[in-house]
Coordinates of C-alpha atoms and ligand atoms in Angstrom, one line a residue:
M217 CA -16.4 53.0 39.0
R218 CA -14.5 56.2 38.6
I219 CA -10.8 55.7 38.1
K220 CA -8.3 58.3 38.8
A221 CA -5.6 58.8 36.2
F222 CA -2.7 59.4 38.4
L223 CA 0.5 60.9 37.3
F224 CA 3.9 60.2 38.7
P225 CA 7.3 62.0 38.4
M226 CA 9.8 61.4 35.6
A227 CA 12.3 59.4 37.6
I228 CA 9.6 56.9 38.6
A229 CA 8.3 56.8 35.1
A230 CA 11.8 55.8 34.0
T231 CA 11.8 52.9 36.4
L232 CA 8.5 51.7 35.1
F233 CA 9.2 52.1 31.5
S234 CA 12.9 51.5 31.2
C235 CA 14.1 48.7 29.0
K236 CA 15.9 46.1 31.0
N237 CA 18.7 46.0 28.5
E238 CA 19.2 49.7 28.0
P239 CA 18.4 51.4 31.3
A240 CA 20.6 54.5 30.7
K241 CA 19.2 55.3 27.3
A242 CA 15.6 54.7 28.4
E243 CA 16.0 57.0 31.4
E244 CA 17.5 59.8 29.3
E245 CA 14.6 59.5 26.9
T246 CA 11.9 59.3 29.5
T247 CA 13.1 62.5 31.1
K248 CA 12.1 64.3 28.0
K249 CA 8.6 63.3 28.6
E250 CA 6.5 65.2 31.1
M251 CA 4.5 62.5 32.7
V252 CA 3.0 59.1 32.1
V253 CA -0.6 58.2 32.7
K254 CA -1.3 55.2 34.9
D255 CA -2.8 52.1 33.4
V256 CA -6.3 51.8 35.1
H257 CA -6.6 48.1 34.3
T258 CA -4.0 46.9 36.8
N259 CA -3.8 46.9 40.5
A260 CA 0.0 46.9 40.4
V261 CA 1.9 50.0 41.6
P262 CA 5.1 49.5 39.6
E263 CA 6.7 52.7 40.7
K264 CA 7.0 51.1 44.1
A265 CA 7.8 47.5 43.2
V266 CA 7.9 46.0 39.8
V267 CA 8.6 42.5 38.4
T268 CA 11.6 41.9 36.0
H269 CA 11.7 38.2 35.5
L270 CA 9.4 35.2 35.9
N271 CA 10.3 31.6 36.6
W272 CA 7.2 29.6 36.2
D273 CA 7.0 26.0 37.3
A274 CA 3.7 24.5 36.4
K275 CA 1.7 21.3 36.0
V276 CA -1.2 21.1 33.6
D277 CA -4.0 18.8 34.9
F278 CA -6.5 17.9 32.2
D279 CA -8.6 15.8 34.5
A280 CA -9.2 18.6 37.0
K281 CA -9.0 21.3 34.2
K282 CA -6.6 23.4 36.2
I283 CA -3.0 24.5 36.3
S284 CA -1.0 24.2 39.6
A285 CA 2.1 26.3 39.6
T286 CA 4.7 28.3 41.4
A287 CA 5.4 31.7 39.9
T288 CA 8.8 33.0 41.2
W289 CA 9.3 36.7 40.3
D290 CA 12.5 38.7 40.4
I291 CA 11.5 42.1 41.5
K292 CA 12.9 45.7 41.6
T293 CA 11.8 48.0 44.4
S294 CA 12.0 51.7 45.1
E295 CA 13.5 52.9 48.4
G296 CA 11.3 52.1 51.4
A297 CA 8.9 49.9 49.4
N298 CA 7.3 47.5 51.9
E299 CA 4.9 45.7 49.6
I300 CA 4.4 44.5 46.0
I301 CA 1.0 44.2 44.3
F302 CA 0.0 41.6 41.7
D303 CA -3.1 41.1 39.7
T304 CA -5.0 37.9 40.2
Y305 CA -8.4 36.6 38.9
G306 CA -9.9 33.5 40.5
L307 CA -6.5 32.2 41.5
K308 CA -6.3 30.0 44.7
I309 CA -3.2 31.3 46.4
Q310 CA -1.6 28.5 48.5
N311 CA 1.7 29.8 49.7
V312 CA 3.8 33.0 49.4
A313 CA 7.5 33.5 50.1
V314 CA 9.8 36.4 49.9
D315 CA 13.4 35.6 49.3
G316 CA 12.6 32.0 50.3
Q317 CA 11.0 32.9 53.6
P318 CA 7.2 32.5 54.2
A319 CA 5.6 36.0 53.8
E320 CA 2.3 37.6 54.7
Y321 CA -0.1 38.5 52.0
K322 CA -3.6 39.6 51.5
L323 CA -6.1 39.3 48.7
G324 CA -8.2 42.5 48.1
S325 CA -11.8 42.8 47.2
F326 CA -13.1 41.5 43.9
N327 CA -13.7 43.7 40.9
E328 CA -15.5 42.2 38.0
H329 CA -13.0 43.4 35.5
L330 CA -9.8 43.6 37.5
G331 CA -10.1 40.6 39.8
K332 CA -8.3 40.8 43.1
A333 CA -5.1 42.6 44.1
L334 CA -2.6 40.3 45.8
T335 CA -0.5 42.4 48.1
I336 CA 2.6 40.8 49.5
N337 CA 4.6 42.3 52.4
L338 CA 8.2 42.8 51.5
T339 CA 11.3 42.8 53.7
E340 CA 13.8 45.6 53.1
G341 CA 15.6 45.1 49.9
A342 CA 13.7 42.0 48.9
K343 CA 14.7 40.5 45.5
Q344 CA 12.3 37.7 44.8
V345 CA 8.7 36.6 45.6
S346 CA 7.3 33.1 45.0
I347 CA 3.6 32.5 44.7
T348 CA 2.2 28.9 44.7
Y349 CA -1.3 28.7 43.4
E350 CA -3.9 26.9 41.4
T351 CA -6.1 28.3 38.6
G352 CA -9.8 28.6 39.5
D353 CA -13.0 27.7 37.5
S354 CA -13.1 31.2 36.3
A355 CA -9.8 31.1 34.5
R356 CA -11.2 33.0 31.5
A357 CA -7.9 32.9 29.6
L358 CA -7.9 29.1 29.4
Q359 CA -10.0 26.9 27.2
W360 CA -10.0 23.2 27.9
L361 CA -11.2 21.2 24.9
D362 CA -12.4 17.7 25.0
A363 CA -11.0 15.3 22.4
E364 CA -14.1 15.7 20.2
Q365 CA -13.3 19.4 19.8
T366 CA -10.0 18.7 18.1
A367 CA -9.2 17.5 14.6
G368 CA -7.7 14.2 15.8
K369 CA -10.6 13.5 18.3
K370 CA -8.2 11.4 20.4
L371 CA -6.7 13.7 22.9
P372 CA -7.8 16.9 24.7
F373 CA -6.3 20.3 24.1
M374 CA -5.8 23.5 26.1
F375 CA -4.8 26.9 25.1
T376 CA -4.6 30.4 26.7
Q377 CA -5.6 33.8 25.4
S378 CA -4.2 36.5 27.7
Q379 CA -4.9 39.7 25.8
A380 CA -6.2 42.1 27.1
I381 CA -6.2 41.4 30.9
L382 CA -6.7 37.7 31.2
A383 CA -3.1 36.7 32.0
R384 CA -4.0 37.3 35.6
T385 CA -6.5 34.4 35.4
W386 CA -3.6 31.9 35.0
V387 CA -0.6 33.6 36.5
P388 CA -0.4 36.1 39.4
T389 CA 1.2 39.0 37.4
Q390 CA 1.5 42.7 37.1
D391 CA -0.9 42.6 34.2
S392 CA -0.2 45.9 32.4
P393 CA 1.1 46.3 28.9
G394 CA 3.6 48.8 30.3
I395 CA 5.3 46.2 32.6
R396 CA 7.8 43.9 30.8
F397 CA 9.7 40.9 32.1
T398 CA 11.7 38.0 30.7
Y399 CA 10.7 34.5 31.6
D400 CA 11.6 30.9 31.8
A401 CA 9.3 28.0 32.5
K402 CA 9.1 24.3 33.3
V403 CA 5.7 22.8 32.3
E404 CA 4.6 19.3 33.0
V405 CA 1.8 17.9 30.7
P406 CA 0.5 14.4 29.9
S407 CA 3.3 12.6 28.1
S408 CA 1.1 12.1 25.0
M409 CA 1.1 15.8 24.4
I410 CA 3.4 18.7 23.7
A411 CA 3.5 22.1 25.5
L412 CA 4.3 25.3 23.6
M413 CA 4.7 28.8 24.9
S414 CA 5.4 32.3 23.6
A415 CA 9.1 31.4 24.0
E416 CA 11.8 29.2 22.6
N417 CA 9.9 26.0 21.9
P418 CA 10.5 22.3 21.5
K419 CA 10.0 20.8 18.0
E420 CA 9.3 17.4 19.2
R421 CA 7.3 15.6 21.9
N422 CA 9.3 14.0 24.6
E423 CA 8.6 10.9 26.8
S424 CA 8.7 12.7 30.1
G425 CA 6.0 15.3 29.3
V426 CA 8.2 17.9 31.0
Y427 CA 9.1 20.9 28.8
T428 CA 11.4 23.9 29.5
F429 CA 11.1 27.3 28.0
K430 CA 13.0 30.5 27.8
M431 CA 11.9 34.0 26.7
P432 CA 15.0 36.1 26.8
Q433 CA 13.4 39.3 25.5
P434 CA 11.2 41.2 27.9
I435 CA 7.5 41.0 27.2
P436 CA 4.3 42.3 28.9
S437 CA 2.0 39.7 30.4
Y438 CA -0.7 39.9 27.7
L439 CA 1.9 38.1 25.6
L440 CA 2.2 35.2 28.0
A441 CA 0.9 32.1 26.2
L442 CA 0.6 28.4 26.5
A443 CA -0.8 25.7 24.3
V444 CA -0.9 22.0 25.1
G445 CA -2.1 19.4 22.7
D446 CA -1.2 16.7 20.2
V447 CA 0.5 18.8 17.6
Q448 CA 3.5 18.3 15.4
F449 CA 6.0 20.7 13.8
E450 CA 6.9 21.3 10.2
A451 CA 9.6 23.7 9.2
I452 CA 8.9 26.2 6.4
S453 CA 12.4 27.8 6.5
N454 CA 15.2 27.7 8.9
R455 CA 13.5 30.2 11.2
T456 CA 9.8 29.7 10.4
G457 CA 7.5 26.8 10.7
V458 CA 4.1 25.6 11.7
Y459 CA 2.6 23.5 14.5
A460 CA -0.7 21.7 13.9
E461 CA -2.5 18.5 14.6
A462 CA -1.2 15.7 12.3
S463 CA -4.2 15.7 10.0
L464 CA -3.8 19.5 9.4
L465 CA 0.0 19.7 9.2
D466 CA 0.5 19.4 5.5
T467 CA -2.5 21.7 4.7
S468 CA -1.1 24.2 7.1
A469 CA 2.4 24.1 5.7
Y470 CA 0.9 24.6 2.2
E471 CA -1.2 27.5 3.3
F472 CA 1.7 29.2 5.1
A473 CA 4.4 28.5 2.4
D474 CA 5.1 32.2 2.0
L475 CA 6.0 32.7 5.7
E476 CA 9.7 33.3 5.1
T477 CA 9.0 35.6 2.2
M478 CA 6.7 37.6 4.5
V479 CA 9.3 37.8 7.3
L480 CA 11.9 39.0 4.7
A481 CA 9.4 41.6 3.4
A482 CA 8.7 42.8 6.9
E483 CA 12.4 43.1 7.7
G484 CA 13.0 44.9 4.4
L485 CA 10.4 47.5 5.5
Y486 CA 11.1 48.2 9.1
G487 CA 14.2 46.4 10.3
P488 CA 15.3 43.0 11.6
Y489 CA 12.9 40.6 13.2
A490 CA 13.9 40.7 16.9
W491 CA 12.6 37.4 18.2
G492 CA 14.6 34.7 16.6
Q493 CA 12.2 32.0 15.4
Y494 CA 8.7 32.8 13.9
D495 CA 6.2 29.9 14.1
I496 CA 2.4 29.6 13.8
I497 CA 0.3 27.1 15.7
V498 CA -3.0 26.2 14.2
L499 CA -5.4 25.8 17.1
P500 CA -8.8 24.0 17.2
P501 CA -11.7 26.0 15.7
S502 CA -13.0 27.3 19.0
F503 CA -10.1 29.7 19.2
P504 CA -12.0 33.0 19.7
F505 CA -9.7 35.2 17.4
G506 CA -8.3 35.0 14.0
G507 CA -4.9 35.2 15.4
M508 CA -2.9 36.3 18.4
E509 CA 0.6 37.6 18.2
N510 CA 2.2 35.6 21.0
P511 CA 5.9 36.3 20.5
R512 CA 7.8 33.6 18.5
L513 CA 4.5 31.6 18.2
T514 CA 1.4 33.2 16.6
F515 CA -1.8 31.4 17.7
A516 CA -4.1 31.1 14.7
T517 CA -7.6 29.9 13.9
P518 CA -8.0 27.0 11.5
T519 CA -10.6 29.1 9.6
I520 CA -7.8 30.7 7.6
L521 CA -6.9 27.3 6.0
A522 CA -8.8 28.1 2.9
G523 CA -6.7 25.8 0.7
D524 CA -5.7 28.6 -1.7
R525 CA -3.7 30.9 0.6
S526 CA -6.3 33.6 0.1
L527 CA -6.6 34.4 3.8
V528 CA -2.9 34.8 4.7
A529 CA -3.2 38.5 5.3
L530 CA -3.9 37.4 8.8
V531 CA -0.4 35.9 9.0
A532 CA 1.0 39.2 7.8
H533 CA -1.0 40.9 10.5
E534 CA 0.3 38.7 13.4
L535 CA 3.8 38.8 12.0
A536 CA 3.7 42.6 11.8
H537 CA 2.8 42.7 15.6
S538 CA 6.4 41.4 16.1
W539 CA 7.3 45.1 15.6
S540 CA 4.1 47.1 16.3
G541 CA 2.8 45.8 19.6
N542 CA 5.4 43.3 20.7
L543 CA 8.4 45.7 20.3
V544 CA 6.7 49.0 20.7
T545 CA 3.7 48.4 23.0
N546 CA 0.6 50.4 23.7
A547 CA 1.1 51.9 27.2
T548 CA -2.6 51.3 28.2
W549 CA -5.6 49.7 26.5
D550 CA -6.8 53.3 25.7
D551 CA -3.9 53.4 23.3
F552 CA -4.8 50.1 21.6
W553 CA -4.8 51.7 18.2
L554 CA -1.0 52.1 18.5
N555 CA -0.9 48.3 18.5
E556 CA -3.6 47.5 16.0
G557 CA -3.7 50.5 13.6
F558 CA 0.1 50.3 13.1
T559 CA -0.2 46.6 12.6
V560 CA -2.9 46.8 9.9
Y561 CA -0.8 49.4 8.1
F562 CA 2.2 47.2 8.3
E563 CA 0.1 44.2 7.3
H564 CA -1.0 45.9 4.1
R565 CA 2.6 46.9 3.3
I566 CA 3.8 43.3 3.7
M567 CA 1.0 42.2 1.5
E568 CA 1.9 44.8 -1.1
V569 CA 5.5 43.6 -1.2
V570 CA 4.7 39.9 -1.4
Y571 CA 1.5 39.9 -3.6
G572 CA 1.6 43.3 -5.4
K573 CA -0.2 46.6 -5.1
E574 CA -3.3 45.5 -7.0
Y575 CA -3.8 42.8 -4.4
S576 CA -3.1 44.9 -1.4
E577 CA -5.4 47.7 -2.6
M578 CA -8.2 45.2 -2.7
L579 CA -7.6 44.5 1.0
A580 CA -7.4 48.3 1.7
S581 CA -10.7 48.8 -0.1
L582 CA -12.4 46.1 2.0
T583 CA -10.8 47.7 5.1
R584 CA -12.3 51.1 4.2
A585 CA -15.7 49.7 3.6
E586 CA -15.6 47.9 6.9
L587 CA -14.5 51.1 8.7
F588 CA -17.5 53.1 7.4
E589 CA -19.9 50.4 8.3
A590 CA -18.5 50.0 11.8
A591 CA -18.4 53.7 12.4
E592 CA -21.9 54.2 11.3
S593 CA -23.3 51.3 13.3
M594 CA -21.5 52.6 16.5
M595 CA -22.4 56.3 16.2
E596 CA -25.7 55.9 18.0
E597 CA -24.9 53.8 21.1
T598 CA -21.1 53.8 21.5
P599 CA -19.9 56.9 19.6
N600 CA -16.9 57.4 22.0
D601 CA -15.5 54.0 20.9
T602 CA -15.1 55.5 17.4
K603 CA -12.3 57.7 18.7
L604 CA -8.8 56.4 18.2
K605 CA -7.9 57.2 21.8
L606 CA -10.3 55.1 23.8
E607 CA -11.7 55.8 27.3
L608 CA -11.9 52.4 28.9
A609 CA -11.7 53.3 32.6
G610 CA -14.1 51.3 34.6
R611 CA -14.9 49.1 31.7
N612 CA -13.6 45.8 30.4
P613 CA -10.9 46.7 27.9
D614 CA -12.3 44.0 25.6
D615 CA -15.1 46.6 25.0
G616 CA -12.6 48.6 23.0
V617 CA -11.8 45.7 20.7
T618 CA -13.9 46.9 17.7
S619 CA -12.6 47.3 14.2
I620 CA -12.1 51.1 14.8
P621 CA -8.6 51.0 16.3
Y622 CA -7.6 48.7 13.5
N623 CA -9.1 50.4 10.5
K624 CA -9.4 54.0 11.5
G625 CA -5.8 53.6 12.8
Y626 CA -4.8 52.2 9.4
F627 CA -6.3 55.1 7.5
F628 CA -4.8 57.7 9.8
L629 CA -1.3 56.3 9.2
R630 CA -2.0 56.0 5.5
L631 CA -3.0 59.6 5.5
I632 CA 0.3 60.5 7.1
E633 CA 2.1 58.5 4.5
E634 CA 0.3 60.3 1.7
E635 CA 1.0 63.7 3.3
V636 CA 4.7 63.3 3.8
G637 CA 5.5 60.7 1.0
R638 CA 6.2 57.0 1.4
E639 CA 10.0 57.3 1.6
K640 CA 10.0 59.7 4.5
F641 CA 7.3 57.8 6.3
D642 CA 9.1 54.5 6.0
A643 CA 12.3 56.0 7.3
F644 CA 10.4 57.5 10.2
L645 CA 8.6 54.2 11.0
K646 CA 11.9 52.3 10.9
N647 CA 13.4 54.7 13.4
Y648 CA 10.3 54.6 15.5
F649 CA 10.5 50.9 15.9
E650 CA 14.3 51.0 16.5
E651 CA 14.3 53.8 19.0
N652 CA 11.3 52.5 21.0
K653 CA 11.8 48.8 20.9
F654 CA 11.0 47.0 24.2
K655 CA 9.3 50.2 25.4
V656 CA 5.8 51.5 25.7
M657 CA 4.1 54.3 23.9
T658 CA 1.1 56.4 24.7
T659 CA -0.9 58.2 22.1
E660 CA 0.4 61.5 23.3
Q661 CA 4.0 60.4 23.2
F662 CA 3.5 59.2 19.6
I663 CA 2.0 62.6 18.7
E664 CA 5.1 64.3 20.2
Y665 CA 7.3 61.9 18.3
L666 CA 5.5 62.6 15.1
K667 CA 5.9 66.4 15.5
A668 CA 9.5 66.1 16.5
N669 CA 10.6 63.7 13.8
L670 CA 8.3 64.0 10.8
L671 CA 5.8 66.7 10.3
S672 CA 6.1 70.4 9.3
E673 CA 3.5 72.7 10.9
D674 CA 1.6 72.8 7.6
Q675 CA 1.5 69.0 7.3
Y676 CA 0.4 68.8 10.9
K677 CA -2.5 71.1 10.2
N678 CA -3.5 69.2 7.1
L679 CA -3.8 65.9 8.9
K680 CA -6.5 67.1 11.3
L681 CA -4.8 64.9 13.8
N682 CA -6.9 65.9 16.8
Q683 CA -10.0 65.1 14.9
W684 CA -8.7 61.6 14.0
I685 CA -7.5 60.8 17.4
Y686 CA -9.8 62.5 19.9
E687 CA -13.1 62.9 18.0
T688 CA -15.8 60.5 17.0
G689 CA -16.6 59.3 13.4
I690 CA -14.4 59.5 10.3
P691 CA -12.7 62.8 9.3
D692 CA -13.4 63.9 5.7
N693 CA -9.8 63.8 4.7
I694 CA -9.7 60.0 4.9
P695 CA -7.6 58.6 2.0
T696 CA -9.5 57.1 -0.9
V697 CA -8.7 53.7 -2.3
E698 CA -8.8 52.9 -6.1
S699 CA -9.1 49.3 -7.0
D700 CA -9.5 48.5 -10.7
R701 CA -10.3 44.9 -9.8
F702 CA -13.1 45.9 -7.6
A703 CA -14.4 48.4 -10.2
K704 CA -14.9 45.3 -12.4
V705 CA -16.8 43.6 -9.6
D706 CA -18.9 46.7 -9.2
S707 CA -20.0 46.7 -12.8
A708 CA -20.8 42.9 -12.7
R709 CA -22.9 43.4 -9.6
N710 CA -24.7 46.4 -11.1
N711 CA -25.4 44.4 -14.2
F712 CA -26.8 41.6 -12.2
M713 CA -29.1 43.8 -10.2
A714 CA -30.3 45.7 -13.2
N715 CA -31.1 42.9 -15.5
G716 CA -30.3 39.6 -13.8
S717 CA -27.4 38.7 -16.0
L718 CA -24.7 36.8 -14.2
P719 CA -21.1 37.8 -14.6
A720 CA -19.5 35.6 -17.2
K721 CA -17.6 32.5 -16.1
E722 CA -14.4 33.8 -17.8
V723 CA -14.6 36.9 -15.8
T724 CA -15.3 35.3 -12.4
A725 CA -12.8 32.5 -13.0
E726 CA -10.1 35.2 -12.4
W727 CA -11.7 36.4 -9.2
S728 CA -10.0 35.9 -5.8
T729 CA -11.7 35.5 -2.5
H730 CA -11.4 39.3 -2.1
E731 CA -13.4 40.0 -5.2
W732 CA -16.1 37.6 -4.1
L733 CA -16.1 39.3 -0.7
H734 CA -16.5 42.7 -2.3
F735 CA -19.3 41.3 -4.5
I736 CA -21.2 39.8 -1.6
N737 CA -20.7 42.8 0.8
T738 CA -22.0 45.3 -1.7
L739 CA -25.2 43.5 -2.7
P740 CA -27.9 46.0 -2.1
A741 CA -30.2 45.7 0.9
E742 CA -33.3 45.2 -1.4
I743 CA -31.9 42.0 -3.0
T744 CA -34.5 39.3 -3.0
K745 CA -34.4 35.6 -2.0
E746 CA -34.8 34.7 -5.7
Q747 CA -31.8 36.8 -6.7
L748 CA -29.8 35.3 -3.9
S749 CA -30.8 31.8 -5.0
K750 CA -29.7 32.5 -8.5
L751 CA -26.3 33.6 -7.3
D752 CA -26.0 30.6 -5.0
K753 CA -26.8 28.2 -7.9
A754 CA -24.2 29.8 -10.1
Y755 CA -21.4 30.2 -7.6
G756 CA -22.1 27.8 -4.7
F757 CA -21.7 30.4 -1.9
T758 CA -23.7 28.4 0.6
K759 CA -21.4 25.4 0.3
S760 CA -18.2 27.5 0.2
G761 CA -15.3 26.1 2.3
N762 CA -13.9 29.6 2.7
S763 CA -14.8 30.9 6.2
E764 CA -14.7 34.6 5.1
V765 CA -17.0 34.0 2.2
S766 CA -19.4 32.0 4.4
A767 CA -19.6 34.7 7.0
A768 CA -20.1 37.4 4.4
W769 CA -22.8 35.3 2.6
F770 CA -24.7 34.9 5.8
Q771 CA -25.4 38.6 5.9
P772 CA -27.6 39.3 2.9
T773 CA -29.1 35.8 3.0
I774 CA -30.2 35.8 6.6
K775 CA -31.6 39.3 6.2
A776 CA -33.5 38.4 3.1
G777 CA -34.9 35.2 4.7
Y778 CA -33.2 32.9 2.2
T779 CA -33.8 29.8 4.2
A780 CA -31.6 27.5 2.2
V781 CA -28.7 29.0 4.1
Y782 CA -29.9 28.1 7.5
P783 CA -28.5 24.6 7.8
K784 CA -25.1 26.0 6.9
V785 CA -25.5 28.8 9.4
E786 CA -26.2 26.3 12.1
S787 CA -23.3 24.0 11.3
F788 CA -20.9 27.0 11.0
L789 CA -22.0 28.5 14.4
T790 CA -21.7 25.1 16.1
S791 CA -18.3 24.3 14.7
V792 CA -16.4 27.7 14.7
G793 CA -15.7 29.9 17.8
R794 CA -14.1 32.9 16.1
R795 CA -15.9 35.9 17.6
K796 CA -15.5 38.0 14.5
F797 CA -17.7 35.6 12.6
L798 CA -20.1 34.7 15.4
T799 CA -21.1 38.2 16.4
P800 CA -22.4 39.5 13.0
T801 CA -24.1 36.2 12.2
Y802 CA -26.0 36.0 15.4
K803 CA -26.8 39.7 15.0
A804 CA -28.2 39.2 11.5
L805 CA -30.4 36.4 12.9
I806 CA -31.7 38.7 15.7
D807 CA -32.2 41.6 13.3
S808 CA -34.2 39.5 10.9
G809 CA -36.6 38.3 13.6
K810 CA -35.0 35.0 14.1
K811 CA -34.0 35.4 17.7
D812 CA -35.5 32.0 18.7
M813 CA -33.4 30.3 16.1
A814 CA -30.3 32.2 17.3
L815 CA -30.9 31.2 20.9
N816 CA -31.5 27.6 20.0
I817 CA -28.3 27.4 18.1
Y818 CA -26.5 29.3 20.8
K819 CA -27.6 26.9 23.5
K820 CA -26.0 24.0 21.6
A821 CA -22.9 25.9 20.6
R822 CA -22.1 27.8 23.7
P823 CA -20.3 25.1 25.7
N824 CA -17.8 24.9 22.8
Y825 CA -17.1 28.6 22.7
H826 CA -14.2 30.2 24.5
A827 CA -15.1 32.5 27.5
V828 CA -14.1 35.6 25.4
S829 CA -16.7 34.8 22.8
R830 CA -19.3 33.7 25.3
E831 CA -19.1 37.0 27.2
T832 CA -19.8 39.0 24.0
L833 CA -22.6 36.7 22.8
D834 CA -24.3 36.3 26.2
K835 CA -24.7 40.1 26.1
L836 CA -25.8 40.2 22.5
L837 CA -28.4 37.4 22.9
G838 CA -29.5 38.5 26.4
Y839 CA -28.5 35.0 27.5
E840 CA -28.7 34.3 31.2
H841 CA -26.4 31.5 32.3
S842 CA -26.4 29.8 35.6
Ligands
BES1120 N1 -4.1 41.1 19.1 C1 -5.2 40.8 18.3 C2 -6.2 40.0 19.0 C3 -6.8 40.6 20.2 C4 -7.0 41.9 20.4 C5 -7.1 39.7 21.3 C6 -7.5 42.4 21.6 C7 -7.6 40.2 22.5 C8 -7.8 41.6 22.6 C9 -4.8 40.1 17.0 O1 -3.6 40.6 16.5 C10 -5.8 40.5 15.9 O2 -5.9 41.6 15.7 N2 -6.5 39.5 15.4 C11 -7.4 39.7 14.3 C12 -6.7 39.5 13.0 C13 -7.1 40.3 11.9 C14 -7.2 41.8 12.2 C15 -6.2 40.1 10.7 C16 -8.5 38.7 14.5 O3 -8.5 37.9 15.4 O4 -9.5 38.7 13.7
ZN1121 ZN1 -3.8 42.6 15.8

């Protein structure tokens, strides 16, 4: 499918991208910009008619595994607009009203990525449209879990994952990151459960099972989120806390004890936290991501509960999105690096403040290694996805979710920091968030902003900015990372490989998860089963309870045919749904000639995976589902 990138005049761009709270300022600033490129992943035509507020009245039905709801949208129309277009995917539309009167509507033809456009006829000056609907079987954002898939094993669970374009599978919406709205909601759930959204949340269960929500700051629809389950709340500070199933609540509160310190660190860097409360919900292990930055309530995988707080960089990451992404939002999914690259940069800076530079440089070093590996592996088949500015027209934006926007984005920003100095860069970033909050940003607008507010001509040249953003691979001026702690790991590994001598216990006793990860990740390809077995006996990698260590350990062991790891691989793949771990593990099995084993495990595990993970793995394994 060829998609036209269509341009529209400035006044219209201002309507689309103006902040609800500051229309005058936004308009003035938008007029400085020449044009804005349309988001090709929505059917909406916001310059004609755009949503501003959602009132969502919903019932969550666990028996039928569906949501029945009425979405009432406040809208803003341009002169003469006679229709408004929403995105839908698999929704069963039952009734549509405009300003309280029954209205005519039509559903367009189905596109595998975009779903169907819902076009509603508008009367002159219409202010509100109501859509009554049910979710369909193909509601890919939703995962309905049976009781056995939860920690408590007594009650079912349901959660959503809307990013990138799955909000339309559970709410008829203008599903573009450039379209923001405020919302309130009333959600009815079984009275034994609690409902939580990306909004002001209840802290306790109530007897009626009816919960009300309010999100007073405007958000794009990829940040709409709902979780329903048997979870409880524990406060960490007066504005942070954690929701988890009862059996995980204390563990979770222990793991996230530094939450308030992290928020303070983030605020100290780039300005006040804009969303009021900051909580985390620990979801069941089938959650397909590490974390999702739903405003006020980060959704997180339980695989970060390592017991020693060693994986909390993920929390710093999702928290950082409260600025990069949630306040200043990528205009289209082609600009995804503006969300993720900035967030990885910000994440590393939070980690540096809270845990020290030595620690954060270990993380940066792992990031750098991951970047080189990813870029190399993509150069043959998907070289264009190694550009920072992506080209996702006609594709599922999920295809662009590789580690490139994250890690290449990080190193590009780190390069700018090194070029202009940290003090200047920090002042620049703080202003960037302040001036652009509740707005969207394209890559090109960011470049203009950089030129106007930070870089001299010489500095601009030194960066090789065009190469970083518009070309494939990794430019040669990528910053280097020195980690003394990793240098020690390097010599221990070299020693072991050269003469089989294991690093001394006194040395490894000091090692954190990150040193171990570096150790495992840098084992040479020619390592033998015997050598792996020796390491395993000494350090117990196969029985590690740390998910990152397990996933890393699976790589060299599967490749070397170290069969002692297979039972663990199987139990891991059948109990965890986090795509970042699943993909490389299945891939290692395939690459080492164990495709049958991979498929056998996959057949068992697949029903427990979220649709997002299933789609990736179906492709990887060539799995045909009925
Ligand atoms: N926003 C992303 C997750 C995402 C991206 C979901 C694109 C769907 C489409 C989230 O902030 C994220 O990056 N999660 C990472 C965390 C990590 C980089 C610390 C993850 O899930 O692994
Ligand atoms: Zn992220």
